[in-house]
PDB file of C-alpha atoms in Angstrom:
ATOM      1  CA  MET A   1      61.088  15.019  37.142  1.00  0.00           C
ATOM      2  CA  LYS A   2      63.808  13.359  35.077  1.00  0.00           C
ATOM      3  CA  THR A   3      66.472  14.296  37.633  1.00  0.00           C
ATOM      4  CA  ILE A   4      64.505  12.552  40.382  1.00  0.00           C
ATOM      5  CA  PHE A   5      64.552   9.283  38.437  1.00  0.00           C
ATOM      6  CA  ILE A   6      68.260   9.652  37.747  1.00  0.00           C
ATOM      7  CA  LYS A   7      68.942  10.198  41.465  1.00  0.00           C
ATOM      8  CA  ILE A   8      66.862   7.123  42.388  1.00  0.00           C
ATOM      9  CA  LYS A   9      68.625   5.030  39.751  1.00  0.00           C
ATOM     10  CA  THR A  10      72.040   6.170  40.991  1.00  0.00           C
ATOM     11  CA  TRP A  11      71.103   5.354  44.589  1.00  0.00           C
ATOM     12  CA  LEU A  12      69.786   1.895  43.633  1.00  0.00           C
ATOM     13  CA  GLN A  13      72.931   1.095  41.659  1.00  0.00           C
ATOM     14  CA  GLY A  14      75.008   1.932  44.716  1.00  0.00           C
ATOM     15  CA  LEU A  15      73.460  -0.934  46.691  1.00  0.00           C
ATOM     16  CA  SER A  16      75.216  -4.296  46.999  1.00  0.00           C
ATOM     17  CA  PHE A  17      74.889  -7.380  44.806  1.00  0.00           C
ATOM     18  CA  ARG A  18      73.271  -9.327  47.653  1.00  0.00           C
ATOM     19  CA  THR A  19      70.633  -6.633  48.107  1.00  0.00           C
ATOM     20  CA  GLY A  20      69.852  -6.801  44.392  1.00  0.00           C
ATOM     21  CA  VAL A  21      69.398 -10.557  44.510  1.00  0.00           C
ATOM     22  CA  LEU A  22      67.129 -10.314  47.556  1.00  0.00           C
ATOM     23  CA  VAL A  23      64.977  -7.590  46.010  1.00  0.00           C
ATOM     24  CA  LEU A  24      64.782  -9.549  42.762  1.00  0.00           C
ATOM     25  CA  ALA A  25      63.794 -12.706  44.671  1.00  0.00           C
ATOM     26  CA  MET A  26      60.998 -10.814  46.422  1.00  0.00           C
ATOM     27  CA  CYS A  27      59.123 -10.536  43.144  1.00  0.00           C
ATOM     28  CA  ILE A  28      58.425 -14.304  43.195  1.00  0.00           C
ATOM     29  CA  PRO A  29      56.109 -14.303  46.258  1.00  0.00           C
ATOM     30  CA  PHE A  30      54.323 -11.202  44.961  1.00  0.00           C
ATOM     31  CA  TYR A  31      53.670 -12.878  41.599  1.00  0.00           C
ATOM     32  CA  ILE A  32      52.407 -16.013  43.352  1.00  0.00           C
ATOM     33  CA  LEU A  33      50.135 -14.021  45.667  1.00  0.00           C
ATOM     34  CA  SER A  34      48.793 -11.849  42.845  1.00  0.00           C
ATOM     35  CA  PHE A  35      47.463 -14.876  40.995  1.00  0.00           C
ATOM     36  CA  ALA A  36      46.725 -17.171  43.960  1.00  0.00           C
ATOM     37  CA  GLN A  37      44.244 -14.735  45.471  1.00  0.00           C
ATOM     38  CA  MET A  38      42.037 -15.307  42.410  1.00  0.00           C
ATOM     39  CA  ALA A  39      41.414 -18.861  43.676  1.00  0.00           C
ATOM     40  CA  VAL A  40      39.674 -17.534  46.802  1.00  0.00           C
ATOM     41  CA  PRO A  41      35.894 -18.046  46.443  1.00  0.00           C
ATOM     42  CA  SER A  42      33.793 -14.942  45.763  1.00  0.00           C
ATOM     43  CA  GLU A  43      31.818 -15.470  48.959  1.00  0.00           C
ATOM     44  CA  TYR A  44      34.927 -14.583  50.970  1.00  0.00           C
ATOM     45  CA  LEU A  45      36.368 -11.891  48.716  1.00  0.00           C
ATOM     46  CA  SER A  46      34.430  -9.740  46.251  1.00  0.00           C
ATOM     47  CA  VAL A  47      35.417  -9.448  42.614  1.00  0.00           C
ATOM     48  CA  GLU A  48      36.287  -5.778  43.105  1.00  0.00           C
ATOM     49  CA  ALA A  49      38.550  -6.593  46.042  1.00  0.00           C
ATOM     50  CA  LYS A  50      40.238  -9.308  43.980  1.00  0.00           C
ATOM     51  CA  GLY A  51      40.909  -6.785  41.228  1.00  0.00           C
ATOM     52  CA  VAL A  52      42.386  -4.287  43.652  1.00  0.00           C
ATOM     53  CA  LEU A  53      44.515  -6.975  45.304  1.00  0.00           C
ATOM     54  CA  TRP A  54      45.727  -8.221  41.943  1.00  0.00           C
ATOM     55  CA  ALA A  55      46.721  -4.726  40.825  1.00  0.00           C
ATOM     56  CA  ALA A  56      48.527  -3.990  44.111  1.00  0.00           C
ATOM     57  CA  LEU A  57      50.356  -7.321  44.320  1.00  0.00           C
ATOM     58  CA  PHE A  58      51.247  -7.421  40.629  1.00  0.00           C
ATOM     59  CA  GLY A  59      52.502  -3.837  40.876  1.00  0.00           C
ATOM     60  CA  MET A  60      54.691  -4.775  43.841  1.00  0.00           C
ATOM     61  CA  ALA A  61      56.052  -7.748  41.885  1.00  0.00           C
ATOM     62  CA  LYS A  62      56.983  -5.526  38.951  1.00  0.00           C
ATOM     63  CA  ALA A  63      58.508  -2.906  41.261  1.00  0.00           C
ATOM     64  CA  CYS A  64      60.682  -5.574  42.921  1.00  0.00           C
ATOM     65  CA  GLN A  65      61.632  -7.018  39.545  1.00  0.00           C
ATOM     66  CA  TYR A  66      62.731  -3.747  37.994  1.00  0.00           C
ATOM     67  CA  GLY A  67      64.275  -2.480  41.233  1.00  0.00           C
ATOM     68  CA  GLY A  68      66.306  -5.655  41.619  1.00  0.00           C
ATOM     69  CA  LEU A  69      67.488  -5.503  38.020  1.00  0.00           C
ATOM     70  CA  THR A  70      68.484  -1.872  38.481  1.00  0.00           C
ATOM     71  CA  ILE A  71      70.464  -2.731  41.607  1.00  0.00           C
ATOM     72  CA  LEU A  72      72.194  -5.668  39.919  1.00  0.00           C
ATOM     73  CA  GLY A  73      73.060  -3.918  36.695  1.00  0.00           C
ATOM     74  CA  VAL A  74      74.365  -5.725  33.634  1.00  0.00           C
ATOM     75  CA  GLU A  75      77.296  -7.462  35.324  1.00  0.00           C
ATOM     76  CA  GLY A  76      75.207  -8.639  38.267  1.00  0.00           C
ATOM     77  CA  TYR A  77      72.541  -9.950  35.913  1.00  0.00           C
ATOM     78  CA  LYS A  78      75.205 -11.948  34.067  1.00  0.00           C
ATOM     79  CA  ARG A  79      76.443 -13.387  37.382  1.00  0.00           C
ATOM     80  CA  VAL A  80      72.938 -14.492  38.400  1.00  0.00           C
ATOM     81  CA  LYS A  81      72.251 -15.913  34.932  1.00  0.00           C
ATOM     82  CA  SER A  82      75.489 -17.934  34.961  1.00  0.00           C
ATOM     83  CA  TRP A  83      74.610 -19.230  38.417  1.00  0.00           C
ATOM     84  CA  PHE A  84      71.276 -20.573  37.137  1.00  0.00           C
ATOM     85  CA  LYS A  85      72.988 -22.181  34.144  1.00  0.00           C
ATOM     86  CA  GLY A  86      75.164 -24.258  36.452  1.00  0.00           C
ATOM     87  CA  ASN A  87      78.370 -22.261  36.822  1.00  0.00           C
ATOM     88  CA  ARG A  88      77.733 -21.794  40.531  1.00  0.00           C
ATOM     89  CA  LYS A  89      81.349 -20.882  41.353  1.00  0.00           C
ATOM     90  CA  GLN A  90      81.134 -17.646  39.353  1.00  0.00           C
ATOM     91  CA  ILE A  91      78.600 -16.025  41.666  1.00  0.00           C
ATOM     92  CA  GLU A  92      81.107 -15.742  44.516  1.00  0.00           C
ATOM     93  CA  PRO A  93      82.572 -12.228  44.600  1.00  0.00           C
TER      94      PRO A  93
END
């Protein structure tokens, strides 16, 4: 089982920086949807369905977050972090 995770990690790290940023950005809509669906009235969506939706959407958000961070790696994470701090020229490869 451990070798499967190592193979997946190696494959993810082989993807490009742009792919990592896109996958990491996909966690934002999943987080928004996971909590926004709680605002839907119970007459349209049952409490059980809301719980299932929350678990599925929150799980997808976490999967995108950790997958994107795995693709980016340490150096890619530093590039994205410096871009948000205002050093926008450093993100260009």
